CSV table of C-alpha atoms and ligand atoms in Angstrom, one decimal:
chain,number,residue,atom,x,y,z
X,1,MET,CA,69.3,102.3,72.2
X,2,ASP,CA,71.0,104.1,69.3
X,3,SER,CA,74.7,103.5,68.8
X,4,GLU,CA,75.6,106.9,70.3
X,5,THR,CA,73.8,106.1,73.6
X,6,GLN,CA,75.4,102.6,73.5
X,7,LYS,CA,78.9,104.1,73.2
X,8,LEU,CA,81.0,103.3,76.2
X,9,ARG,CA,82.3,106.3,78.1
X,10,ILE,CA,85.4,105.7,80.3
X,11,PHE,CA,87.2,108.2,82.5
X,12,PHE,CA,90.9,107.6,83.3
X,13,LEU,CA,92.6,109.1,86.3
X,14,PRO,CA,96.4,108.8,86.4
X,15,TYR,CA,98.7,109.6,89.3
X,16,HIS,CA,101.2,112.5,89.0
X,17,THR,CA,104.4,110.8,87.9
X,18,ALA,CA,105.6,109.9,84.4
X,19,GLY,CA,105.9,106.2,85.3
X,20,HIS,CA,102.1,106.1,86.0
X,21,MET,CA,100.8,108.9,83.6
X,22,ILE,CA,102.5,107.7,80.5
X,23,PRO,CA,101.2,104.1,80.5
X,24,MET,CA,97.7,105.2,81.6
X,25,VAL,CA,97.5,107.8,78.9
X,26,ASP,CA,98.7,105.2,76.4
X,27,GLU,CA,96.1,102.8,77.7
X,28,ALA,CA,93.3,105.4,77.4
X,29,ARG,CA,94.5,106.0,73.8
X,30,VAL,CA,94.2,102.2,73.1
X,31,PHE,CA,90.6,102.3,74.3
X,32,ALA,CA,89.8,105.3,72.1
X,33,MET,CA,91.3,103.5,69.1
X,34,HIS,CA,88.6,100.9,69.7
X,35,ASP,CA,85.5,103.0,69.6
X,36,VAL,CA,85.4,104.0,73.3
X,37,ASP,CA,84.7,107.6,74.3
X,38,VAL,CA,87.6,108.5,76.5
X,39,THR,CA,88.3,111.3,79.0
X,40,ILE,CA,91.6,111.6,80.8
X,41,ILE,CA,91.6,113.7,84.0
X,42,LEU,CA,94.9,115.6,84.4
X,43,THR,CA,96.1,118.9,85.8
X,44,PRO,CA,97.2,121.7,83.5
X,45,ALA,CA,101.0,121.2,83.4
X,46,ASN,CA,100.7,117.5,83.0
X,47,ALA,CA,97.9,117.9,80.5
X,48,SER,CA,100.2,120.0,78.3
X,49,LEU,CA,102.7,117.2,78.0
X,50,PHE,CA,100.2,114.9,76.4
X,51,GLN,CA,98.1,117.3,74.4
X,52,GLU,CA,99.9,117.0,71.1
X,53,ASN,CA,99.5,113.2,71.0
X,54,ILE,CA,95.8,113.5,72.0
X,55,ASP,CA,95.2,116.2,69.3
X,56,ARG,CA,96.6,113.8,66.7
X,57,ASP,CA,94.3,111.0,67.9
X,58,VAL,CA,91.3,113.4,67.6
X,59,LEU,CA,92.4,114.3,64.1
X,60,ALA,CA,92.4,110.5,63.3
X,61,GLY,CA,88.8,110.4,64.4
X,62,HIS,CA,89.1,109.1,67.9
X,63,ARG,CA,86.8,110.3,70.7
X,64,ILE,CA,89.3,111.3,73.3
X,65,ARG,CA,90.0,114.4,75.3
X,66,ILE,CA,91.8,115.7,78.4
X,67,HIS,CA,89.7,117.2,81.2
X,68,SER,CA,92.0,119.6,83.0
X,69,ILE,CA,91.4,120.3,86.7
X,70,PRO,CA,93.1,123.3,88.3
X,71,PHE,CA,96.1,122.3,90.3
X,72,PRO,CA,96.0,123.6,93.9
X,73,SER,CA,99.6,125.1,93.8
X,74,ALA,CA,99.0,127.9,96.3
X,75,GLU,CA,97.1,125.7,98.7
X,76,VAL,CA,100.0,123.2,99.0
X,77,GLY,CA,102.8,125.7,98.6
X,78,LEU,CA,104.2,124.4,95.3
X,79,PRO,CA,105.5,126.8,92.6
X,80,GLN,CA,103.2,127.1,89.5
X,81,GLY,CA,103.8,124.4,87.0
X,82,ILE,CA,105.2,121.8,89.4
X,83,GLU,CA,102.6,119.1,89.2
X,84,SER,CA,104.6,115.8,89.0
X,85,LEU,CA,107.3,113.9,90.8
X,86,ASN,CA,109.4,114.4,87.7
X,87,THR,CA,109.6,118.2,88.1
X,88,ILE,CA,110.0,118.6,91.8
X,89,THR,CA,113.3,120.0,93.0
X,90,SER,CA,113.3,118.7,96.6
X,91,MET,CA,112.0,115.8,98.6
X,92,GLU,CA,109.8,118.2,100.6
X,93,MET,CA,107.9,118.9,97.4
X,94,ALA,CA,107.1,115.2,97.1
X,95,GLY,CA,105.0,115.6,100.3
X,96,GLN,CA,103.4,118.7,99.0
X,97,LEU,CA,102.5,117.0,95.8
X,98,TYR,CA,101.0,114.1,97.8
X,99,ASN,CA,98.9,116.6,99.8
X,100,SER,CA,97.6,118.1,96.5
X,101,LEU,CA,96.0,114.7,95.7
X,102,GLN,CA,93.7,115.1,98.8
X,103,LEU,CA,92.6,118.5,97.6
X,104,LEU,CA,91.9,117.2,94.1
X,105,ARG,CA,89.5,114.7,95.4
X,106,ASN,CA,86.5,117.0,95.7
X,107,PRO,CA,86.6,118.5,92.2
X,108,ILE,CA,87.3,115.0,90.7
X,109,GLU,CA,84.4,113.4,92.6
X,110,GLN,CA,82.1,116.3,91.5
X,111,LEU,CA,83.2,115.8,87.9
X,112,LEU,CA,82.5,112.1,88.0
X,113,HIS,CA,79.1,112.7,89.5
X,114,ASP,CA,78.3,115.3,86.9
X,115,GLN,CA,79.5,113.4,83.9
X,116,ARG,CA,78.4,109.9,85.0
X,117,PRO,CA,80.8,107.8,82.9
X,118,ASP,CA,80.2,104.0,82.4
X,119,CYS,CA,83.5,103.0,84.0
X,120,ILE,CA,86.4,104.6,85.9
X,121,VAL,CA,90.0,103.5,85.4
X,122,ALA,CA,92.0,104.9,88.3
X,123,ASP,CA,95.5,104.7,89.6
X,124,MET,CA,96.2,102.8,92.8
X,125,PHE,CA,96.8,106.2,94.5
X,126,PHE,CA,93.1,107.1,94.2
X,127,PRO,CA,91.5,104.3,96.2
X,128,TRP,CA,88.5,106.5,97.0
X,129,THR,CA,87.4,106.2,93.4
X,130,LEU,CA,85.9,102.9,94.3
X,131,ASP,CA,83.3,104.7,96.5
X,132,VAL,CA,82.4,107.0,93.7
X,133,ALA,CA,82.1,104.0,91.3
X,134,ASN,CA,79.8,102.3,93.8
X,135,GLN,CA,77.7,105.4,94.2
X,136,LEU,CA,77.3,105.6,90.4
X,137,ARG,CA,76.8,101.8,90.1
X,138,ILE,CA,79.6,101.5,87.6
X,139,PRO,CA,82.7,99.4,87.5
X,140,ARG,CA,86.0,100.8,88.8
X,141,LEU,CA,89.1,99.2,87.2
X,142,ALA,CA,92.3,99.6,89.1
X,143,PHE,CA,95.4,100.5,87.1
X,144,ARG,CA,98.7,98.9,88.1
X,145,GLY,CA,101.7,100.0,86.1
X,146,THR,CA,103.9,97.1,87.0
X,147,SER,CA,104.5,93.4,86.3
X,148,TYR,CA,102.3,90.5,87.6
X,149,PHE,CA,105.6,89.0,88.8
X,150,SER,CA,106.3,91.9,91.2
X,151,LEU,CA,102.7,91.9,92.6
X,152,CYS,CA,102.9,88.1,93.1
X,153,GLY,CA,106.4,88.6,94.8
X,154,GLU,CA,105.0,91.2,97.2
X,155,TYR,CA,102.0,89.0,98.0
X,156,CYS,CA,104.3,86.0,98.6
X,157,VAL,CA,106.5,87.9,101.0
X,158,ARG,CA,103.6,89.4,102.9
X,159,VAL,CA,101.7,86.2,103.2
X,160,HIS,CA,104.5,83.6,103.7
X,161,GLU,CA,107.1,85.9,105.4
X,162,PRO,CA,110.0,83.8,104.2
X,163,HIS,CA,112.5,86.3,105.7
X,164,LYS,CA,111.2,85.4,109.2
X,165,SER,CA,112.2,81.8,109.0
X,166,ALA,CA,115.4,82.2,106.9
X,167,ASN,CA,118.6,80.9,108.4
X,168,SER,CA,120.8,82.9,105.9
X,169,ASP,CA,120.5,86.2,104.2
X,170,VAL,CA,118.8,84.6,101.2
X,171,VAL,CA,115.1,83.7,100.8
X,172,SER,CA,113.1,81.6,98.3
X,173,LEU,CA,109.8,82.9,97.1
X,174,THR,CA,107.5,80.1,98.4
X,175,GLY,CA,105.1,78.4,96.0
X,176,PHE,CA,106.4,80.3,92.9
X,177,PRO,CA,106.3,78.6,89.5
X,178,HIS,CA,110.1,79.2,89.2
X,179,LYS,CA,112.8,78.9,91.8
X,180,ILE,CA,113.5,82.5,92.8
X,181,GLU,CA,116.0,83.4,95.4
X,182,MET,CA,116.5,86.9,96.7
X,183,LEU,CA,118.6,88.6,99.4
X,184,ILE,CA,116.5,89.7,102.3
X,185,SER,CA,118.1,93.1,101.8
X,186,GLN,CA,116.6,93.3,98.3
X,187,LEU,CA,113.0,92.8,99.6
X,188,PRO,CA,110.9,96.1,99.9
X,189,ASP,CA,110.6,97.2,103.5
X,190,TRP,CA,106.8,97.6,103.3
X,191,CYS,CA,106.4,93.8,102.6
X,192,LYS,CA,108.8,92.7,105.3
X,193,THR,CA,107.8,95.0,108.2
X,194,THR,CA,105.3,97.6,109.2
X,195,THR,CA,106.5,101.0,107.9
X,196,ARG,CA,104.9,104.4,107.5
X,197,PHE,CA,103.6,103.2,104.1
X,198,THR,CA,102.0,100.0,105.3
X,199,ALA,CA,98.6,101.5,106.1
X,200,MET,CA,98.5,103.4,102.9
X,201,MET,CA,99.4,100.3,100.9
X,202,ASP,CA,96.7,98.3,102.7
X,203,VAL,CA,94.1,100.8,101.7
X,204,MET,CA,95.2,100.7,98.1
X,205,ARG,CA,95.3,97.0,98.0
X,206,GLU,CA,91.8,96.7,99.6
X,207,SER,CA,90.3,99.0,97.1
X,208,GLU,CA,91.9,97.1,94.3
X,209,GLU,CA,90.6,93.8,95.7
X,210,LYS,CA,87.1,95.2,95.8
X,211,SER,CA,87.3,96.8,92.4
X,212,TYR,CA,85.8,95.2,89.3
X,213,GLY,CA,89.2,94.1,88.2
X,214,VAL,CA,92.8,95.2,87.4
X,215,LEU,CA,94.2,96.5,84.1
X,216,MET,CA,97.7,95.2,83.5
X,217,ASN,CA,100.2,96.6,81.1
X,218,SER,CA,101.6,93.1,80.3
X,219,PHE,CA,100.9,90.3,77.8
X,220,HIS,CA,100.1,86.7,78.3
X,221,GLU,CA,103.1,85.3,76.5
X,222,LEU,CA,105.4,87.2,78.7
X,223,GLU,CA,104.1,86.5,82.2
X,224,ASN,CA,101.5,83.7,81.8
X,225,ASP,CA,102.6,81.8,84.9
X,226,TYR,CA,102.3,84.9,87.1
X,227,GLU,CA,99.1,86.1,85.4
X,228,GLU,CA,97.7,82.7,86.5
X,229,TYR,CA,99.1,83.1,90.1
X,230,PHE,CA,97.6,86.6,90.3
X,231,LYS,CA,94.2,85.3,89.2
X,232,THR,CA,94.0,82.1,91.1
X,233,THR,CA,96.3,82.3,94.2
X,234,MET,CA,95.7,86.0,94.7
X,235,GLY,CA,92.1,85.8,93.4
X,236,LEU,CA,92.0,89.0,91.4
X,237,LYS,CA,90.3,89.5,88.1
X,238,ALA,CA,92.7,91.0,85.6
X,239,TRP,CA,93.1,91.8,81.9
X,240,SER,CA,96.5,91.9,80.2
X,241,ILE,CA,96.4,94.5,77.5
X,242,GLY,CA,100.0,95.4,76.9
X,243,PRO,CA,102.5,96.5,75.9
X,244,VAL,CA,100.4,99.7,75.5
X,245,SER,CA,103.4,101.8,74.4
X,246,LEU,CA,104.0,99.5,71.5
X,247,TRP,CA,100.3,99.7,70.6
X,248,VAL,CA,100.0,103.5,70.4
X,249,ASN,CA,103.4,105.1,69.9
X,250,ARG,CA,103.8,104.1,66.3
X,251,ASN,CA,105.5,107.1,64.7
X,252,VAL,CA,108.2,109.6,65.5
X,253,SER,CA,105.8,112.4,66.5
X,254,ASP,CA,104.2,110.0,69.1
X,255,LYS,CA,107.6,109.1,70.4
X,256,VAL,CA,108.9,112.7,70.7
X,257,GLY,CA,105.6,114.2,71.8
X,258,ARG,CA,105.0,111.9,74.8
X,259,PHE,CA,105.6,113.7,78.1
X,260,ASN,CA,108.4,115.8,76.6
X,261,ILE,CA,109.2,117.8,79.8
X,262,GLU,CA,112.0,119.8,78.2
X,263,GLY,CA,110.5,120.3,74.8
X,264,ARG,CA,113.5,119.0,72.9
X,265,ASP,CA,112.9,117.4,69.5
X,266,GLY,CA,115.7,114.8,70.0
X,267,HIS,CA,117.5,115.6,66.8
X,268,GLU,CA,121.0,115.9,68.5
X,269,VAL,CA,120.9,112.5,70.0
X,270,ILE,CA,119.5,110.9,66.9
X,271,ASP,CA,122.2,112.6,64.7
X,272,TRP,CA,124.8,111.1,67.1
X,273,LEU,CA,123.2,107.7,66.9
X,274,ASN,CA,123.1,107.9,63.1
X,275,SER,CA,126.9,107.9,63.2
X,276,LYS,CA,127.0,104.6,65.2
X,277,GLY,CA,127.0,101.0,64.1
X,278,HIS,CA,124.1,98.6,64.5
X,279,ASN,CA,123.4,97.5,68.1
X,280,SER,CA,126.6,99.3,69.2
X,281,VAL,CA,125.3,101.8,71.8
X,282,LEU,CA,124.2,101.1,75.4
X,283,TYR,CA,121.4,103.4,76.7
X,284,VAL,CA,121.8,104.1,80.4
X,285,SER,CA,118.8,105.5,82.3
X,286,PHE,CA,117.5,105.1,85.8
X,287,GLY,CA,113.9,106.3,85.1
X,288,GLY,CA,112.1,109.5,85.6
X,289,ILE,CA,112.4,110.0,89.4
X,290,THR,CA,115.7,108.5,90.5
X,291,LYS,CA,118.6,110.6,91.7
X,292,LEU,CA,121.7,108.5,92.3
X,293,PRO,CA,124.4,109.8,94.7
X,294,ALA,CA,127.5,111.4,93.1
X,295,THR,CA,129.8,108.6,94.5
X,296,GLN,CA,127.7,106.0,92.6
X,297,LEU,CA,127.5,108.1,89.4
X,298,LYS,CA,131.3,108.5,89.4
X,299,GLU,CA,131.7,104.7,89.6
X,300,ILE,CA,129.3,104.4,86.6
X,301,ALA,CA,131.3,106.9,84.7
X,302,TYR,CA,134.6,105.1,85.3
X,303,GLY,CA,133.0,101.7,84.4
X,304,LEU,CA,131.4,103.0,81.2
X,305,GLU,CA,134.7,104.6,80.1
X,306,ALA,CA,136.7,101.4,80.9
X,307,SER,CA,134.2,99.2,79.0
X,308,GLY,CA,135.3,100.7,75.7
X,309,HIS,CA,131.6,100.6,74.4
X,310,SER,CA,129.6,103.6,73.2
X,311,PHE,CA,126.8,104.8,75.4
X,312,ILE,CA,124.0,107.4,75.9
X,313,TRP,CA,123.7,108.2,79.6
X,314,VAL,CA,120.7,110.1,81.1
X,315,VAL,CA,121.9,111.8,84.2
X,316,ARG,CA,119.3,113.5,86.4
X,317,LYS,CA,120.0,115.9,89.2
X,318,ARG,CA,117.5,118.2,90.8
X,319,LYS,CA,119.6,121.3,90.7
X,320,GLU,CA,122.0,122.6,88.0
X,321,ASP,CA,125.1,122.9,90.3
X,322,GLU,CA,124.8,119.3,91.4
X,323,TYR,CA,126.0,118.2,88.0
X,324,ASP,CA,129.5,119.5,88.8
X,325,GLU,CA,130.2,116.8,91.4
X,326,ILE,CA,129.2,113.8,89.2
X,327,PHE,CA,131.8,113.2,86.6
X,328,PRO,CA,135.5,112.3,86.9
X,329,GLU,CA,138.0,115.0,85.8
X,330,GLY,CA,137.8,115.6,82.1
X,331,PHE,CA,135.2,112.8,81.5
X,332,GLU,CA,132.7,114.9,79.7
X,333,GLU,CA,135.3,116.4,77.4
X,334,ARG,CA,136.8,113.0,76.6
X,335,MET,CA,133.5,111.5,75.8
X,336,LYS,CA,132.5,114.4,73.6
X,337,GLU,CA,135.8,114.5,71.6
X,338,SER,CA,136.0,110.7,71.1
X,339,LYS,CA,132.2,110.6,70.4
X,340,ARG,CA,132.1,107.6,72.8
X,341,GLY,CA,129.5,108.9,75.1
X,342,PHE,CA,126.4,111.2,74.7
X,343,ILE,CA,125.3,112.6,78.0
X,344,ILE,CA,121.8,113.9,78.5
X,345,LYS,CA,121.3,116.0,81.6
X,346,GLY,CA,117.6,115.9,82.3
X,347,TRP,CA,114.9,114.2,80.3
X,348,ALA,CA,115.6,111.9,77.3
X,349,PRO,CA,113.3,111.0,74.4
X,350,GLN,CA,113.5,107.4,75.6
X,351,VAL,CA,111.3,105.5,73.2
X,352,LEU,CA,112.9,107.4,70.2
X,353,ILE,CA,116.4,106.4,71.4
X,354,LEU,CA,115.4,102.7,72.1
X,355,ASP,CA,113.9,102.5,68.6
X,356,HIS,CA,117.1,103.5,66.8
X,357,PRO,CA,119.0,100.6,65.2
X,358,ALA,CA,122.3,101.7,66.7
X,359,THR,CA,120.9,101.2,70.2
X,360,GLY,CA,121.9,97.7,71.3
X,361,GLY,CA,121.1,97.4,75.0
X,362,MET,CA,119.9,99.3,78.1
X,363,VAL,CA,121.0,99.7,81.7
X,364,SER,CA,117.7,100.1,83.6
X,365,HIS,CA,116.5,100.7,87.1
X,366,CYS,CA,113.9,98.1,86.3
X,367,GLY,CA,110.9,100.4,86.2
X,368,TRP,CA,108.2,98.3,84.3
X,369,ASN,CA,107.7,100.9,81.6
X,370,SER,CA,111.4,101.0,80.7
X,371,ILE,CA,111.5,97.2,80.7
X,372,LEU,CA,108.6,96.9,78.3
X,373,GLU,CA,109.9,99.8,76.1
X,374,SER,CA,113.3,98.0,75.9
X,375,LEU,CA,111.7,94.6,75.2
X,376,ASN,CA,109.5,96.1,72.5
X,377,GLU,CA,112.7,96.9,70.6
X,378,GLY,CA,114.3,93.5,71.4
X,379,LEU,CA,117.0,95.0,73.6
X,380,PRO,CA,118.8,93.1,76.4
X,381,LEU,CA,119.3,94.8,79.7
X,382,ILE,CA,121.7,95.3,82.6
X,383,THR,CA,119.5,95.5,85.7
X,384,TRP,CA,120.0,98.2,88.3
X,385,PRO,CA,117.0,98.1,90.6
X,386,LEU,CA,116.8,100.7,93.4
X,387,PHE,CA,113.4,101.1,95.1
X,388,ALA,CA,109.7,100.2,95.0
X,389,GLU,CA,109.1,96.8,93.3
X,390,GLN,CA,112.2,97.0,91.1
X,391,PHE,CA,114.1,94.1,92.7
X,392,PHE,CA,111.2,91.8,91.8
X,393,ASN,CA,111.3,93.0,88.2
X,394,GLU,CA,115.1,92.4,88.2
X,395,LYS,CA,114.5,88.7,89.2
X,396,PHE,CA,111.9,88.4,86.5
X,397,LEU,CA,114.4,89.6,83.9
X,398,THR,CA,117.4,87.6,85.1
X,399,ASP,CA,115.9,84.4,86.3
X,400,VAL,CA,112.5,83.9,84.5
X,401,VAL,CA,112.7,85.3,81.0
X,402,ARG,CA,116.5,85.5,81.2
X,403,ILE,CA,117.0,88.7,79.1
X,404,GLY,CA,119.0,90.7,81.7
X,405,VAL,CA,122.4,90.7,83.3
X,406,PRO,CA,122.5,91.7,87.0
X,407,GLY,CA,124.2,95.0,87.6
X,408,GLY,CA,125.0,93.8,91.2
X,409,VAL,CA,122.8,96.0,93.4
X,410,LYS,CA,122.3,94.3,96.7
X,411,GLU,CA,120.2,96.7,98.8
X,412,TRP,CA,116.6,97.9,98.4
X,413,ARG,CA,116.1,101.5,99.5
X,414,GLU,CA,113.1,103.8,100.0
X,415,TRP,CA,112.5,106.2,97.1
X,416,GLY,CA,114.5,109.4,97.7
X,417,GLN,CA,117.1,107.7,100.0
X,418,GLU,CA,120.6,107.2,98.7
X,419,GLY,CA,121.3,103.8,100.3
X,420,THR,CA,124.6,102.6,101.6
X,421,SER,CA,125.8,100.0,99.0
X,422,LEU,CA,127.9,100.9,96.1
X,423,VAL,CA,128.4,99.1,92.8
X,424,LYS,CA,132.0,99.4,91.9
X,425,ARG,CA,133.4,100.6,88.6
X,426,GLU,CA,134.9,97.1,87.9
X,427,GLU,CA,131.4,95.5,88.2
X,428,VAL,CA,130.0,98.1,85.8
X,429,GLU,CA,132.7,97.5,83.3
X,430,LYS,CA,132.3,93.7,83.5
X,431,ALA,CA,128.5,93.8,83.0
X,432,VAL,CA,128.8,96.2,80.1
X,433,LYS,CA,131.5,94.1,78.4
X,434,LEU,CA,129.3,91.0,78.9
X,435,LEU,CA,126.1,92.5,77.4
X,436,MET,CA,127.7,94.5,74.6
X,437,GLY,CA,130.7,92.3,73.8
X,438,GLY,CA,128.9,89.9,71.4
X,439,GLY,CA,129.9,86.7,73.3
X,440,GLU,CA,127.9,83.5,73.3
X,441,GLU,CA,126.0,84.4,76.5
X,442,ALA,CA,125.1,87.9,75.2
X,443,GLU,CA,123.9,86.4,71.9
X,444,ASP,CA,121.7,83.9,73.7
X,445,ILE,CA,120.1,86.7,75.7
X,446,ARG,CA,119.6,88.8,72.5
X,447,LYS,CA,117.9,85.8,70.8
X,448,ARG,CA,115.5,85.4,73.8
X,449,VAL,CA,114.6,89.1,73.9
X,450,GLY,CA,114.2,89.0,70.1
X,451,ARG,CA,111.6,86.3,70.5
X,452,LEU,CA,109.7,88.3,73.2
X,453,LYS,CA,109.8,91.3,70.9
X,454,ASP,CA,108.0,89.3,68.2
X,455,GLU,CA,105.5,88.0,70.7
X,456,ALA,CA,104.8,91.5,72.0
X,457,LYS,CA,104.1,92.7,68.5
X,458,LYS,CA,101.7,89.8,67.9
X,459,ALA,CA,99.9,90.4,71.2
X,460,VAL,CA,98.7,93.8,70.2
X,461,GLU,CA,97.7,92.9,66.6
X,462,ILE,CA,94.2,91.8,65.6
X,463,GLY,CA,93.9,88.2,66.9
X,464,GLY,CA,96.7,88.6,69.5
X,465,SER,CA,96.2,87.9,73.2
X,466,SER,CA,96.2,91.5,74.4
X,467,TYR,CA,93.9,92.5,71.5
X,468,ALA,CA,91.5,89.7,72.4
X,469,ASN,CA,91.5,90.7,76.1
X,470,LEU,CA,90.8,94.3,75.3
X,471,MET,CA,87.8,93.3,73.1
X,472,ASP,CA,86.5,90.9,75.8
X,473,LEU,CA,86.7,93.7,78.4
X,474,ILE,CA,85.0,96.3,76.1
X,475,ASN,CA,82.2,93.8,75.4
X,476,GLU,CA,81.8,93.0,79.1
X,477,LEU,CA,81.7,96.7,80.0
X,478,LYS,CA,79.1,97.3,77.3
X,479,SER,CA,76.9,94.5,78.7
X,480,LEU,CA,77.2,96.0,82.2
X,481,LYS,CA,76.1,99.3,80.8
X,482,MET,CA,73.1,97.7,79.0
X,483,ILE,CA,72.1,95.9,82.2
X,484,LYS,CA,72.3,99.1,84.2
X,485,ASN,CA,70.3,101.0,81.6
X,486,VAL,CA,67.4,98.6,81.8
X,487,GLU,CA,67.3,98.3,85.6
H,1,UDP,N1,111.2,108.5,80.5
H,1,UDP,C1,111.6,109.3,79.4
H,1,UDP,N2,112.7,110.0,79.5
H,1,UDP,C2,113.5,110.0,80.6
H,1,UDP,C3,113.1,109.2,81.7
H,1,UDP,C4,112.0,108.4,81.7
H,1,UDP,O1,110.9,109.3,78.4
H,1,UDP,O2,114.5,110.7,80.6
H,1,UDP,C5,109.9,107.7,80.5
H,1,UDP,C6,110.2,106.3,80.1
H,1,UDP,O3,110.2,106.1,78.7
H,1,UDP,C7,109.1,105.5,80.9
H,1,UDP,C8,108.8,106.4,82.0
H,1,UDP,O4,109.3,107.7,81.7
H,1,UDP,O5,107.9,105.5,80.0
H,1,UDP,C9,109.4,106.0,83.3
H,1,UDP,O6,108.7,104.8,83.8
H,1,UDP,P1,109.5,103.6,84.5
H,1,UDP,O7,108.4,102.7,84.9
H,1,UDP,O8,110.5,103.1,83.6
H,1,UDP,O9,110.2,104.3,85.7
H,1,UDP,P2,109.8,105.3,86.9
H,1,UDP,O10,110.2,106.7,86.4
H,1,UDP,O11,108.4,105.1,87.2
H,1,UDP,O12,110.7,104.9,88.0
């Protein structure tokens, strides 16, 4: 076979939300950097948010492209251009978006049959790609955009059901390498009981277990105990090839261009950061799809103001007029005049902000991408988990790698629900003062996260653990292709 025929062709299929699309597109770009011919399947509005970065990769000589599939807006009743959980303006639209995935199945299946790639990397939300892969006799790799720790945590609760035999409101995660205790109220409903999502999660899990393996945006030095647990106790084959954001987003254009929903160049916030001292600013963000209730946002505002520290706060509401209810009287004006706080209503250039030397910490909802992006810059965190697997991620940060200070959230909620518990302004103030105050505890945390930052960098360099895993995987996939070709 000549080298062109030998070239590995991989198709990537991300799910329609930034927290899944961003890391999978980054992953696809990493493969393209290493001589793999890459196609990413997206719909037009989402495609446009990555095109700039992909164009730059093509100019650099990489074989990468986006294949855009028409989005069935009219069929599901969504306005033109609304194609992700990040741009919907009501919860009803989330259901419509989910329905669109069913309609996209046929054209995507057809595309894969026509194009006959050597491998499919698909998000957990597309379990049926396993059938296509089997029909084409190619491997399907499942993409999981979260930590090993959280997947092990979910498994542990499902299998051992510690909440059923607990005689208090606290449970221990049975058989874990570290002693981990959680409130029963912090465990996701879908692991504890049967919910409307249980059947869907079972299908996803089953397709993952039957897939060739799982691609993980993590690195060995960060999660080695849980990587081991995942592979041995849970019995899944996995490759840690992260942090992918660190690997591909190396310059300002990459950092600004990535999923820039509002098309801002970020200069205002960077100018503001330029006027601040080293490590003096706290970046506060609850991810791309969280909407906190006004009562909670007010407590955060009071707490941030009382802390006396500078901050950037990304506040997201679905509708313009909802912003009026959030802030205490005169808060926005005071923050602007004193230059103490920079408020971003909408979408922030997150990796650009985290990369700035003035940024010294982050308040995060514990989405795995935000955690890694913060760790890549050596920033300690205040943890504020809300839904999905975020409470497991919090425990990993506070009790395993010890680079986070708990924000004090006690109750897991379903995505889109407001929940009933409230973190009070005094608790916010205390956590911010601890993290940003420069005391001994904060300095120890900063040292630990600084070491992880260095290890993350090494992992993605030639000879590093993620680099080696990627090379092993590419070679393995090439061998499978050769075997298939001679059969
Ligand atoms: N993000 C961003 N600007 C925002 C909010 C989010 O760039 O204002 C990016 C963030 O950098 C991360 C992703 O969106 O890469 C969110 O993923 P994460 O896993 O942190 O949270 P999710 O949105 O999935 O809850």
